Coordinates of C-alpha atoms in Angstrom, one line a residue:
M555 CA 2.7 155.4 128.8
D556 CA 4.1 157.2 125.9
V557 CA 3.1 157.7 122.5
H558 CA 5.6 158.3 119.5
V559 CA 4.3 159.0 116.2
A560 CA 6.3 158.6 113.0
L561 CA 5.3 161.3 110.2
V562 CA 6.1 159.5 107.6
R563 CA 6.6 161.9 103.9
G564 CA 5.7 159.6 100.5
D565 CA 9.3 159.5 99.7
G566 CA 10.2 157.4 102.7
H567 CA 11.4 159.9 105.1
V568 CA 10.6 160.3 108.8
L569 CA 10.5 163.6 110.7
L570 CA 12.4 163.1 114.2
I571 CA 13.8 166.0 116.7
R572 CA 16.6 166.8 119.0
R573 CA 16.0 166.6 122.4
R574 CA 16.9 169.2 124.8
D575 CA 17.4 167.2 127.9
S576 CA 19.1 167.6 131.6
D577 CA 19.9 164.0 131.8
S578 CA 22.7 164.1 129.3
R579 CA 22.2 160.3 128.1
F580 CA 19.5 161.6 126.3
D581 CA 20.8 165.4 125.7
G582 CA 21.4 165.4 121.4
L583 CA 19.8 162.6 120.5
W584 CA 17.2 161.9 117.8
H585 CA 13.7 160.7 118.9
L586 CA 10.4 160.9 117.7
P587 CA 8.2 163.0 118.6
A588 CA 6.9 161.5 121.2
G589 CA 4.7 162.2 124.9
K590 CA 2.9 161.1 128.0
V591 CA -0.9 160.2 128.3
E592 CA -2.4 162.4 130.5
A593 CA -5.2 161.2 132.8
G594 CA -8.0 160.8 130.7
E595 CA -6.8 161.2 127.5
S596 CA -7.0 158.4 124.6
L597 CA -4.0 157.5 123.2
V598 CA -5.4 158.5 119.8
A599 CA -6.2 161.8 121.2
A600 CA -2.6 162.2 123.0
A601 CA -0.5 161.3 120.2
V602 CA -2.7 164.7 117.9
R603 CA -1.9 166.6 120.9
E604 CA 1.6 165.6 121.0
V605 CA 2.2 166.1 117.2
A606 CA 1.1 169.6 117.7
E607 CA 2.7 170.9 120.8
E608 CA 6.3 169.7 119.6
V609 CA 6.3 170.2 116.1
G610 CA 3.1 172.4 115.2
V611 CA 1.7 169.8 112.9
V612 CA -2.8 169.4 112.5
V613 CA -3.4 165.0 112.3
R614 CA -6.3 163.8 112.8
G615 CA -6.9 160.2 115.0
E616 CA -8.7 158.8 112.0
D617 CA -5.4 159.4 110.2
L618 CA -3.0 157.2 112.8
T619 CA -2.0 154.2 111.9
F620 CA -0.8 151.9 114.7
V621 CA 2.3 149.9 114.1
H622 CA 4.6 148.8 117.3
V623 CA 3.9 149.1 121.5
T624 CA 7.0 147.7 123.5
H625 CA 6.9 147.8 127.2
A626 CA 10.9 149.7 128.2
V627 CA 13.5 150.3 131.0
A628 CA 16.8 151.6 131.5
P629 CA 19.2 151.7 134.4
A630 CA 17.4 155.0 136.2
V631 CA 14.8 155.4 135.0
E632 CA 10.9 154.0 134.9
A633 CA 9.6 151.5 132.8
R634 CA 7.4 152.5 130.2
V635 CA 5.1 151.2 127.9
G636 CA 5.3 152.9 124.6
V637 CA 2.6 153.1 121.6
F638 CA 4.2 154.1 118.2
F639 CA 2.0 155.3 115.7
E640 CA 2.8 156.4 111.9
V641 CA 1.1 159.0 110.1
R642 CA 1.2 160.2 106.1
E643 CA -1.4 163.2 106.6
W644 CA -1.2 166.1 108.0
G645 CA -1.3 169.8 108.3
G646 CA 1.2 172.1 108.3
E647 CA 5.1 172.4 108.0
P648 CA 6.8 171.4 111.1
V649 CA 9.2 173.4 113.1
V650 CA 10.7 173.1 116.8
R651 CA 7.4 174.4 119.1
E652 CA 8.9 173.6 122.1
P653 CA 12.7 175.0 122.5
E654 CA 13.5 173.9 125.9
K655 CA 12.4 170.3 124.9
C656 CA 13.9 170.4 121.3
S657 CA 16.6 172.1 119.3
E658 CA 15.8 171.2 115.6
V659 CA 13.7 169.0 113.1
G660 CA 15.2 167.4 110.4
W661 CA 14.1 164.7 107.6
F662 CA 15.6 161.6 107.8
A663 CA 15.6 158.5 105.3
V664 CA 13.8 155.6 107.0
G665 CA 16.8 152.7 105.2
A666 CA 19.6 155.7 107.1
L667 CA 18.9 157.4 110.4
P668 CA 21.7 159.0 112.0
G669 CA 23.6 157.2 114.5
D670 CA 22.7 158.9 117.7
L671 CA 18.9 158.3 117.6
L672 CA 17.5 157.6 120.8
D673 CA 17.4 153.6 121.4
Y674 CA 13.7 153.6 122.4
S675 CA 12.5 155.2 119.1
A676 CA 14.6 152.7 117.0
I677 CA 12.3 150.2 118.2
G678 CA 8.9 151.1 116.6
L679 CA 11.6 152.8 113.3
S680 CA 12.3 149.4 112.9
V681 CA 8.7 148.0 112.4
I682 CA 8.1 151.6 110.3
R683 CA 11.2 150.5 108.1
G684 CA 9.6 147.4 106.7
R685 CA 6.2 149.2 106.1
V686 CA 8.1 151.4 103.9
A687 CA 9.7 149.1 102.4
G688 CA 5.7 147.2 102.0
E689 CA 6.7 145.0 104.7
Q690 CA 3.7 143.1 106.1
V691 CA 3.6 143.6 109.5
S692 CA 3.1 140.2 111.5
G693 CA 1.7 139.8 115.0
G694 CA 5.3 138.9 116.6
S695 CA 6.6 142.3 115.2
C696 CA 4.1 144.7 117.1
F697 CA 4.8 144.2 120.8
S698 CA 8.4 143.9 122.0
V699 CA 10.7 144.2 125.0
Y700 CA 14.2 146.7 125.6
G701 CA 16.1 146.5 129.1
W702 CA 14.6 143.8 130.6
G703 CA 17.7 141.7 130.3
G704 CA 16.0 137.8 130.4

């Protein structure tokens, strides 16, 4: 299981990180700060930890808002359940903390995301884009599947 955290500024910009990955299909693509949930760790604790590890900001668990969950699969990649959170308050300024996994951080308007965005991130960001626009999230938009074919 993975957690993905969208840091959203008041001006509607979201923080993305550019991946460094040994798999050329994913190397250089923009992605949300994210990572695997460790054994014995809650989703909230994992989200707080991953944001601190990857971009060096402090997020309080109570400031995380659940926005989406997706069950995704891709060729030659283990199936994943990804849980997406949004946060609008944090401490510190985002920086690259794991240069072996990430080459840069950048702020993007949620309505003008980069074309080289990892598909997996785009799923959760589509819901976040609606939230920034003031749309209410319905029960049907809280869950999706990706890559399963039928």
